Amino acid sequence: MRVTSTHIIELASQATSRAQSKVADATGVASSGLRVQVPSDDPVAWADAQREKTRQTLSTGTGGALAASRTDVQETDSSLASLTGIVAQARQLAVQGSSTTAGPGDRSAIAAQVTALYKSALAAANAQGADGHYLLAGSQTGTEPFDAAGAYHGDGSARDITTGENVAQTVGVPGSVLTADGSADTVDILPELAKLATALGANDLVGVQGSLGTLSTATTQLGVARGKTGAALAALTDADTQRGLLETRLAGVISNLVQADGVGAASTLAQATQILNVTQAVTQHVISTLQQSA
Amino acid sequence: MSDLLSLLSMGSSAMSAQHTGVAVATNNVANANTVGYSREVVDLEAMQGPPTLGGVRSGDPTRTADGLVSGRIRDAASSLGRTAQTRDTLSDFEATLAGGAQTSDRLASVFARLQQTAAAPTDPDQRQATVASLADLVSTFHATAAAVTDARTSADAQIGTMATSATALASQLAAANKAAQSGSPAALDNRDRIAKQLTTLVGGSARVDADGQMRFVLDGGGVLVDGTHAAQLQAKPDAATGLATLSLVSGANTRDVTAQLSGGQLGGMLAARAQIVAVGDRMDQLASDVATGFNTVSQANAGADGVTGRPTFVAPAAVKGAAAALALDPGHAANPSQLATAGPGAGPGDNKGALALAALSAATVAAGGSTFTSAALAPITALAQHVADAKADATADSVVASHLDDLRDSVSGVDLTEEQTNLARFSSASQALTKFLSTINDMLSGLIQNL
């Protein structure tokens, strides 16, 4: 092949251009820290990274849902704990009032205490969350679930939320757990407290004695309800732990897919720069030689 | 004396031949950096004369060019023109799309917000944030649709400009054909240069027929240049799609060649435009699917006020243009409590509607049986693959074109060292001939004085 001076200069020029292009590419990767700066740099890796980013975003949403639900469940559990304490106090007062040594005046005084407890129980059963919704109303969160007589006006629906990828968890406890469901293990807790106050005020010893068993059932009933909130809290905590692990893993996967290895990028840049220096020296030499021969 | 006069005549013609050599070498050096120049050589031919000496003469300078290599260079230029144009156009489009928010990200944000709203359906802040994320999704669809429209409009404008340039080059080629009839090396070089430019622009092929005329045929067989006659390439918008189409106009004949042009920058631009349109179509389909999917769930569930039957989005009138036309339901925008988070007949604290809307993230309800987020990624990933392929193809085509340019240079290129040698050779011969003629002149002068 006949090699002309123009060809030699062209070869040197092309080599310099290629070397400059490689330095520019390597600089871009090293300075941005990204191996995939636009999708076409590696379409498959970019698409995989986007899919993992979608999972990451959904996981963040799950985290928000878990946090909101945990607050709700904790407040619900707090209400149930208050009710448990109130029922326990009421039962103690019922024991005092059921004593044959207590007189009508004693029972009247105890009735006043039970009435006060009833009001506290009603307030606990009608507790509201931060945004004003009623915690123990089922889905009817816009209105007070228990009226002054302790009758329940909410529904029995409990809320499910997404706690992970393809995982759901029931996190709500409706106010119906404070009502009788027809079985012997449940009673209408608030009306039973009202009955006790009424029996004490009326010096109805039989009625007061009858309340002792009912309040024992109520205590058990509240224990079962708190067991549900406890289980829900434990499940939420576990789900949040799993979510944290998932997000850490996803961050690693995304990093591996699109981010550059720092040492590798620096090494590539050094190599490209060295090649450019050599190429420029060769080009200068070629031009000098051709000028001399001319 | 007559012999001496013959010697003078021989010296004169030899001097002319050497001067031609000097002129050719000088012309070659002068055009060393002229793009498309083919070096010339001069052949010296010994003349026969009685009894043994005849002298030398030069023929016309010969252009050193290889028609086969020139043809392959044009083919490579067509291929490189196509791939480089596709690469550049789609890279710009990709940068525009990748620079903005990704529809898949926005969809994921909507579903993440719905999950949070499902955990606190009565929280007005959560509902507001969810409605805001839906509005962001709509904005992203609009931005993508606008980017598609801009890219498509720009591509059509460039197609029109290229068609005009192609028509101008075709006229120049026809004129060059006429000039080349003289056989002038410069005219032939000029014709080759124009043919390469035209091939780079529109693809096709150029061939020199037995009559010495170059004919330029477009991909698909349309004749753009036939000898000294040039047809026209005209761009006009299609009545149905609005996309620019290309017609080959020759006299009274008009032929649509849009689908046949595949090579050159014009072919690359048409291919890139097809990808841009495909991205737009897929985003329109997705926007329509999103509206349908959300509205179906939304209408079956209830807002915080217990009212059912309200859509999330204003349903686009047609799939075509759905991305640009997508709009959030005005009721939702004004009053986030209308977001259908509750099941039908349930109270405001119910979250079955929100859960059903959030479940759309995993539902395969988008066209082609994919999820919304996958459907949002698919057109961008396909575009990225096309850009990556175009980058690789352009690099390969560039190497081929460079190799062919080297091959042409080895045949037609000017080597300064070689020309310097030729210059010295012809110059030395001229100097020797000057002495020779001076000696003959002295001899003739002496002879004349002795007469």
XYZ file of N, CA, C and O in Angstrom, chain A residues 69-200:
528
model
N -49.368 3.735 60.795
C -50.150 2.666 61.430
C -49.650 2.389 62.845
O -50.445 2.127 63.749
N -48.328 2.449 63.012
C -47.778 2.176 64.340
C -48.318 3.211 65.340
O -48.724 2.858 66.453
N -48.345 4.480 64.907
C -48.873 5.532 65.777
C -50.329 5.244 66.134
O -50.727 5.329 67.307
N -51.106 4.868 65.118
C -52.524 4.559 65.346
C -52.695 3.393 66.316
O -53.507 3.455 67.248
N -51.927 2.332 66.073
C -52.060 1.123 66.905
C -51.613 1.425 68.335
O -52.232 0.972 69.312
N -50.528 2.227 68.448
C -50.051 2.571 69.793
C -51.105 3.388 70.545
O -51.351 3.154 71.732
N -51.732 4.320 69.837
C -52.774 5.131 70.493
C -53.981 4.274 70.844
O -54.593 4.442 71.910
N -54.310 3.340 69.943
C -55.422 2.420 70.231
C -55.095 1.565 71.459
O -55.929 1.379 72.363
N -53.859 1.071 71.479
C -53.435 0.230 72.604
C -53.460 1.040 73.897
O -53.830 0.519 74.961
N -53.089 2.316 73.774
C -53.107 3.178 74.956
C -54.531 3.332 75.481
O -54.773 3.292 76.702
N -55.485 3.499 74.562
C -56.887 3.601 74.969
C -57.362 2.320 75.643
O -58.047 2.357 76.677
N -56.987 1.200 75.037
C -57.383 -0.092 75.601
C -56.743 -0.305 76.967
O -57.372 -0.864 77.890
N -55.502 0.179 77.102
C -54.819 0.062 78.398
C -55.554 0.899 79.441
O -55.747 0.462 80.591
N -55.971 2.092 79.047
C -56.732 2.944 79.975
C -58.021 2.244 80.386
O -58.382 2.200 81.572
N -58.693 1.672 79.392
C -59.948 0.968 79.675
C -59.711 -0.223 80.603
O -60.509 -0.479 81.520
N -58.601 -0.927 80.362
C -58.282 -2.074 81.222
C -58.098 -1.606 82.659
O -58.599 -2.217 83.617
N -57.365 -0.508 82.818
C -57.145 0.043 84.165
C -58.452 0.487 84.794
O -58.698 0.248 85.990
N -59.289 1.119 84.008
C -60.577 1.607 84.523
C -61.452 0.430 84.954
O -62.065 0.445 86.043
N -61.496 -0.589 84.158
C -62.317 -1.764 84.493
C -61.776 -2.425 85.751
O -62.559 -2.850 86.635
N -60.466 -2.463 85.864
C -59.869 -3.064 87.072
C -60.253 -2.249 88.305
O -60.610 -2.818 89.357
N -60.160 -0.910 88.164
C -60.544 -0.061 89.306
C -62.029 -0.233 89.626
O -62.436 -0.322 90.802
N -62.833 -0.292 88.590
C -64.277 -0.446 88.791
C -64.576 -1.763 89.494
O -65.464 -1.837 90.359
N -63.827 -2.805 89.115
C -64.065 -4.111 89.757
C -63.694 -4.056 91.238
O -64.393 -4.621 92.088
N -62.584 -3.328 91.544
C -62.192 -3.190 92.950
C -63.290 -2.458 93.726
O -63.658 -2.841 94.848
N -63.808 -1.413 93.073
C -64.898 -0.679 93.744
C -66.139 -1.557 93.876
O -66.872 -1.485 94.893
N -66.357 -2.415 92.867
C -67.510 -3.329 92.940
C -67.333 -4.319 94.084
O -68.306 -4.674 94.772
N -66.089 -4.749 94.302
C -65.819 -5.668 95.416
C -66.149 -4.970 96.735
O -66.795 -5.553 97.616
N -65.702 -3.673 96.807
C -65.994 -2.930 98.040
C -67.505 -2.767 98.204
O -68.065 -2.952 99.300
N -68.162 -2.475 97.114
C -69.606 -2.223 97.191
C -70.401 -3.487 97.417
O -71.541 -3.430 97.907
N -69.832 -4.633 97.072
C -70.566 -5.887 97.258
C -70.399 -6.445 98.678
O -70.994 -7.464 99.024
N -69.580 -5.754 99.467
C -69.377 -6.220 100.841
C -70.646 -5.948 101.652
O -71.246 -4.871 101.518
N -70.977 -6.931 102.472
C -72.182 -6.782 103.283
C -71.973 -5.746 104.368
O -72.946 -5.246 104.953
N -70.715 -5.405 104.617
C -70.456 -4.412 105.664
C -70.671 -2.989 105.143
O -70.750 -2.043 105.909
N -70.699 -2.834 103.800
C -70.901 -1.489 103.249
C -72.360 -1.081 103.342
O -73.247 -1.889 103.091
N -72.573 0.153 103.738
C -73.924 0.637 103.866
C -74.352 1.424 102.638
O -73.549 1.626 101.705
N -75.564 1.898 102.570
C -76.065 2.643 101.412
C -75.227 3.881 101.139
O -74.973 4.238 99.983
N -74.791 4.550 102.247
C -73.968 5.757 102.053
C -72.656 5.424 101.398
O -72.173 6.138 100.485
N -72.057 4.296 101.814
C -70.774 3.866 101.209
C -70.978 3.579 99.724
O -70.163 3.977 98.873
N -72.064 2.860 99.420
C -72.300 2.461 98.018
C -72.565 3.697 97.144
O -72.145 3.765 95.976
N -73.236 4.692 97.753
C -73.517 5.911 97.001
C -72.218 6.620 96.652
O -72.033 7.130 95.517
N -71.299 6.647 97.664
C -69.997 7.286 97.396
C -69.218 6.526 96.332
O -68.576 7.117 95.448
N -69.284 5.190 96.442
C -68.580 4.365 95.436
C -69.212 4.569 94.063
O -68.518 4.625 93.040
N -70.536 4.711 94.049
C -71.233 4.929 92.763
C -70.728 6.183 92.088
O -70.540 6.221 90.857
N -70.477 7.215 92.907
C -69.947 8.461 92.309
C -68.590 8.219 91.674
O -68.279 8.748 90.587
N -67.770 7.400 92.370
C -66.434 7.096 91.806
C -66.569 6.300 90.501
O -65.859 6.539 89.530
N -67.483 5.336 90.495
C -67.671 4.508 89.289
C -68.199 5.357 88.133
O -67.797 5.184 86.971
N -69.092 6.291 88.484
C -69.613 7.190 87.442
C -68.462 7.990 86.819
O -68.406 8.174 85.592
N -67.555 8.457 87.682
C -66.390 9.203 87.166
C -65.538 8.298 86.271
O -65.033 8.721 85.211
N -65.409 7.051 86.747
C -64.629 6.099 85.938
C -65.314 5.844 84.597
O -64.650 5.715 83.554
N -66.620 5.777 84.635
C -67.371 5.537 83.390
C -67.094 6.649 82.376
O -66.886 6.397 81.188
N -67.081 7.877 82.897
C -66.815 9.006 81.992
C -65.413 8.897 81.385
O -65.196 9.170 80.191
N -64.479 8.476 82.230
C -63.108 8.303 81.723
C -63.072 7.193 80.675
O -62.378 7.289 79.654
N -63.833 6.122 80.959
C -63.857 4.998 80.010
C -64.474 5.436 78.688
O -63.984 5.070 77.599
N -65.529 6.230 78.770
C -66.181 6.720 77.557
C -65.203 7.591 76.743
O -65.126 7.485 75.511
N -64.464 8.422 77.489
C -63.480 9.284 76.814
C -62.398 8.436 76.154
O -61.970 8.713 75.005
N -61.958 7.375 76.836
C -60.915 6.510 76.259
C -61.446 5.778 75.033
O -60.729 5.613 74.025
N -62.698 5.352 75.099
C -63.289 4.619 73.968
C -63.538 5.535 72.779
O -63.551 5.083 71.623
N -63.702 6.800 73.049
C -63.915 7.771 71.970
C -62.629 8.555 71.653
O -62.691 9.664 71.122
N -61.485 7.970 71.971
C -60.198 8.669 71.742
C -59.995 8.936 70.251
O -60.443 8.175 69.396
N -59.315 10.046 69.970
C -59.080 10.445 68.579
C -57.583 10.432 68.250
O -56.744 10.668 69.125
N -57.306 10.179 66.984
C -55.918 10.222 66.517
C -55.488 11.649 66.228
O -56.263 12.600 66.426
N -54.272 11.798 65.733
C -53.706 13.133 65.525
C -54.541 13.963 64.552
O -54.668 15.173 64.716
N -55.102 13.317 63.536
C -55.878 14.076 62.541
C -57.354 14.155 62.918
O -58.188 14.575 62.120
N -57.715 13.718 64.142
C -59.084 13.869 64.613
C -59.963 12.661 64.375
O -61.146 12.689 64.724
N -59.423 11.623 63.764
C -60.281 10.450 63.527
C -60.420 9.636 64.806
O -59.513 9.625 65.645
N -61.583 8.982 64.949
C -61.846 8.173 66.147
C -61.193 6.805 65.985
O -61.430 6.102 64.997
N -60.373 6.484 66.973
C -59.538 5.286 66.855
C -60.347 3.996 66.889
O -60.001 3.026 66.210
N -61.392 3.987 67.682
C -62.134 2.725 67.893
C -63.503 2.767 67.217
O -64.504 2.322 67.774
N -63.514 3.298 65.968
C -64.798 3.451 65.269
C -64.919 2.531 64.059
O -65.890 2.631 63.316
N -63.957 1.638 63.869
C -63.979 0.853 62.621
C -63.739 1.780 61.461
O -62.780 2.559 61.488
N -64.615 1.752 60.449
C -64.426 2.655 59.314
C -65.178 3.973 59.500
O -64.957 4.920 58.747
N -66.050 4.017 60.528
C -66.869 5.232 60.734
C -66.097 6.229 61.592
O -66.550 6.640 62.674
N -64.951 6.624 61.106
C -64.023 7.386 61.938
C -64.409 8.847 62.107
O -63.768 9.563 62.854
N -65.448 9.270 61.403
C -65.811 10.686 61.439
C -66.761 11.023 62.583
O -66.967 12.200 62.877
N -67.342 10.026 63.213
C -68.302 10.303 64.302
C -67.914 9.509 65.543
O -67.271 8.457 65.453
N -68.362 10.030 66.706
C -68.038 9.347 67.973
C -68.601 7.934 67.953
O -69.809 7.752 67.721
N -67.770 6.948 68.206
C -68.281 5.561 68.129
C -69.186 5.174 69.296
O -70.080 4.345 69.117
N -68.976 5.775 70.460
C -69.791 5.394 71.626
C -70.596 6.601 72.104
O -70.041 7.698 72.274
N -71.892 6.400 72.284
C -72.712 7.515 72.776
C -72.647 7.557 74.307
O -71.939 6.760 74.932
N -73.392 8.481 74.888
C -73.310 8.686 76.340
C -73.714 7.446 77.126
O -73.233 7.202 78.237
N -74.574 6.616 76.488
C -75.017 5.400 77.178
C -74.044 4.245 76.962
O -74.263 3.145 77.466
N -73.021 4.500 76.173
C -72.023 3.453 75.914
C -72.384 2.558 74.753
O -71.702 1.552 74.507
N -73.435 2.932 73.995
C -73.822 2.111 72.821
C -72.848 2.395 71.663
O -72.458 3.551 71.440
N -72.511 1.331 70.940
C -71.512 1.445 69.865
C -72.202 1.781 68.543
O -73.157 1.105 68.142
N -71.691 2.816 67.836
C -72.277 3.215 66.555
C -71.293 3.076 65.397
O -71.608 3.471 64.276
N -70.109 2.531 65.712
C -69.141 2.305 64.629
C -69.426 0.984 63.939
O -70.515 0.431 64.060
N -68.456 0.474 63.190
C -68.637 -0.849 62.581
C -67.470 -1.753 62.961
O -66.565 -1.348 63.695
N -67.514 -2.966 62.470
C -66.522 -3.961 62.881
C -65.350 -4.093 61.937
O -64.562 -5.037 62.049
N -65.234 -3.134 61.010
C -64.146 -3.305 60.024
C -62.799 -2.893 60.623
O -62.690 -1.887 61.326
N -61.810 -3.710 60.325
C -60.441 -3.430 60.777
C -59.583 -3.155 59.546
O -59.774 -3.786 58.509
N -58.671 -2.228 59.656
C -57.895 -1.782 58.506
C -56.714 -2.715 58.200
O -55.993 -3.135 59.095
N -56.574 -3.020 56.909
C -55.387 -3.743 56.450
C -54.447 -2.737 55.791
O -54.909 -1.783 55.165
N -53.175 -2.941 55.929
C -52.229 -2.112 55.159
C -51.175 -3.007 54.510
O -50.998 -4.170 54.893
N -50.483 -2.454 53.531
C -49.389 -3.183 52.890
C -48.148 -3.012 53.753
O -47.742 -1.890 54.050
N -47.583 -4.131 54.174
C -46.407 -4.049 55.054
C -45.126 -4.499 54.355
O -44.045 -4.445 54.933
N -45.270 -4.948 53.134
C -44.087 -5.383 52.377
C -44.540 -5.766 50.992
O -45.711 -5.596 50.641
N -43.577 -6.263 50.174
C -43.932 -6.640 48.801
C -44.845 -7.853 48.847
O -44.434 -8.922 49.303
N -46.064 -7.682 48.406
C -47.091 -8.741 48.395
C -47.448 -9.233 49.794
O -47.842 -10.377 49.971
N -47.265 -8.376 50.806
C -47.612 -8.750 52.171
C -48.542 -7.687 52.749
O -48.273 -6.492 52.631
N -49.651 -8.160 53.363
C -50.582 -7.232 54.002
C -50.763 -7.645 55.456
O -50.519 -8.807 55.816
N -51.165 -6.691 56.289
C -51.303 -6.958 57.719
C -52.514 -6.184 58.232
O -52.696 -5.009 57.908
N -53.336 -6.868 59.052
C -54.449 -6.162 59.694
C -53.887 -5.395 60.896
O -53.223 -5.995 61.754
N -54.126 -4.105 60.912
C -53.513 -3.306 61.972
C -54.543 -2.598 62.856
O -54.205 -2.105 63.916
N -55.777 -2.542 62.451
C -56.761 -1.802 63.228
C -57.528 -2.714 64.183
O -57.616 -3.920 63.984
N -58.034 -2.109 65.262
C -58.926 -2.819 66.180
C -60.189 -1.972 66.290
O -60.126 -0.837 66.765
N -61.320 -2.475 65.844
C -62.533 -1.661 65.903
C -63.106 -1.632 67.322
O -62.781 -2.469 68.159
N -63.989 -0.649 67.539
C -64.614 -0.515 68.858
C -65.528 -1.679 69.198
O -65.896 -1.877 70.374
N -65.868 -2.488 68.230
C -66.748 -3.643 68.486
C -66.092 -4.643 69.436
O -66.788 -5.478 70.003
N -64.782 -4.535 69.639
C -64.134 -5.452 70.596
C -64.572 -5.132 72.019
O -64.359 -5.923 72.932
N -65.193 -3.943 72.200
C -65.664 -3.572 73.531
C -67.134 -3.951 73.721
O -67.736 -3.610 74.737
N -67.681 -4.637 72.725
C -69.105 -4.990 72.800
C -69.283 -6.504 72.795
O -68.353 -7.244 72.432
N -70.455 -6.923 73.163
C -70.755 -8.362 73.195
C -71.018 -8.852 71.783
O -71.702 -8.171 71.007
N -70.429 -9.991 71.477
C -70.656 -10.538 70.138
C -71.579 -11.747 70.177
O -71.676 -12.505 69.218
N -72.242 -11.952 71.340
C -73.177 -13.076 71.470
C -72.579 -14.256 72.181
O -73.303 -15.129 72.661
N -71.259 -14.285 72.304
C -70.632 -15.410 73.004
C -70.563 -15.095 74.496
O -70.706 -13.939 74.911
N -70.295 -16.104 75.273
C -70.242 -15.928 76.732
C -68.978 -15.201 77.156
O -68.886 -14.705 78.281
N -68.001 -15.100 76.244
C -66.714 -14.494 76.609
C -66.711 -12.985 76.462
O -65.690 -12.340 76.722
N -67.805 -12.411 75.973
C -67.802 -10.968 75.710
C -69.000 -10.295 76.344
O -70.061 -10.901 76.512
N -68.784 -9.059 76.722
C -69.871 -8.242 77.282
C -69.799 -6.861 76.665
O -68.787 -6.495 76.045
N -70.857 -6.062 76.840
C -70.813 -4.661 76.440
C -70.148 -3.899 77.584
O -70.784 -3.593 78.603
N -68.883 -3.616 77.452
C -68.085 -3.149 78.582
C -68.604 -1.830 79.155
O -68.824 -1.710 80.371
N -68.811 -0.851 78.276
C -69.230 0.455 78.798
C -70.613 0.398 79.461
O -70.779 0.892 80.585
N -71.595 -0.209 78.844
C -72.889 -0.325 79.522
C -72.804 -1.087 80.848
O -73.527 -0.777 81.802
N -71.889 -2.058 80.908
C -71.741 -2.807 82.158
C -71.218 -1.904 83.270
O -71.616 -2.018 84.431
N -70.317 -0.981 82.909
C -69.826 -0.026 83.903
C -70.969 0.878 84.370
O -71.087 1.193 85.560
N -71.783 1.299 83.380
C -72.928 2.154 83.736
C -73.892 1.418 84.660
O -74.429 1.997 85.627
N -74.071 0.117 84.339
C -74.973 -0.699 85.189
C -74.459 -0.767 86.617
O -75.214 -0.688 87.589
N -73.152 -0.933 86.746
C -72.541 -1.026 88.065
C -72.798 0.268 88.851
O -73.172 0.232 90.036
N -72.584 1.397 88.163
C -72.804 2.685 88.836
C -74.256 2.808 89.281
O -74.548 3.260 90.403
N -75.147 2.365 88.393
C -76.565 2.438 88.720
C -76.890 1.539 89.919
O -77.609 1.949 90.854
N -76.363 0.294 89.913
C -76.624 -0.664 90.989
C -76.098 -0.129 92.316
O -76.754 -0.247 93.367
N -74.890 0.484 92.255
C -74.313 1.034 93.487
C -75.175 2.188 94.002
O -75.437 2.305 95.198
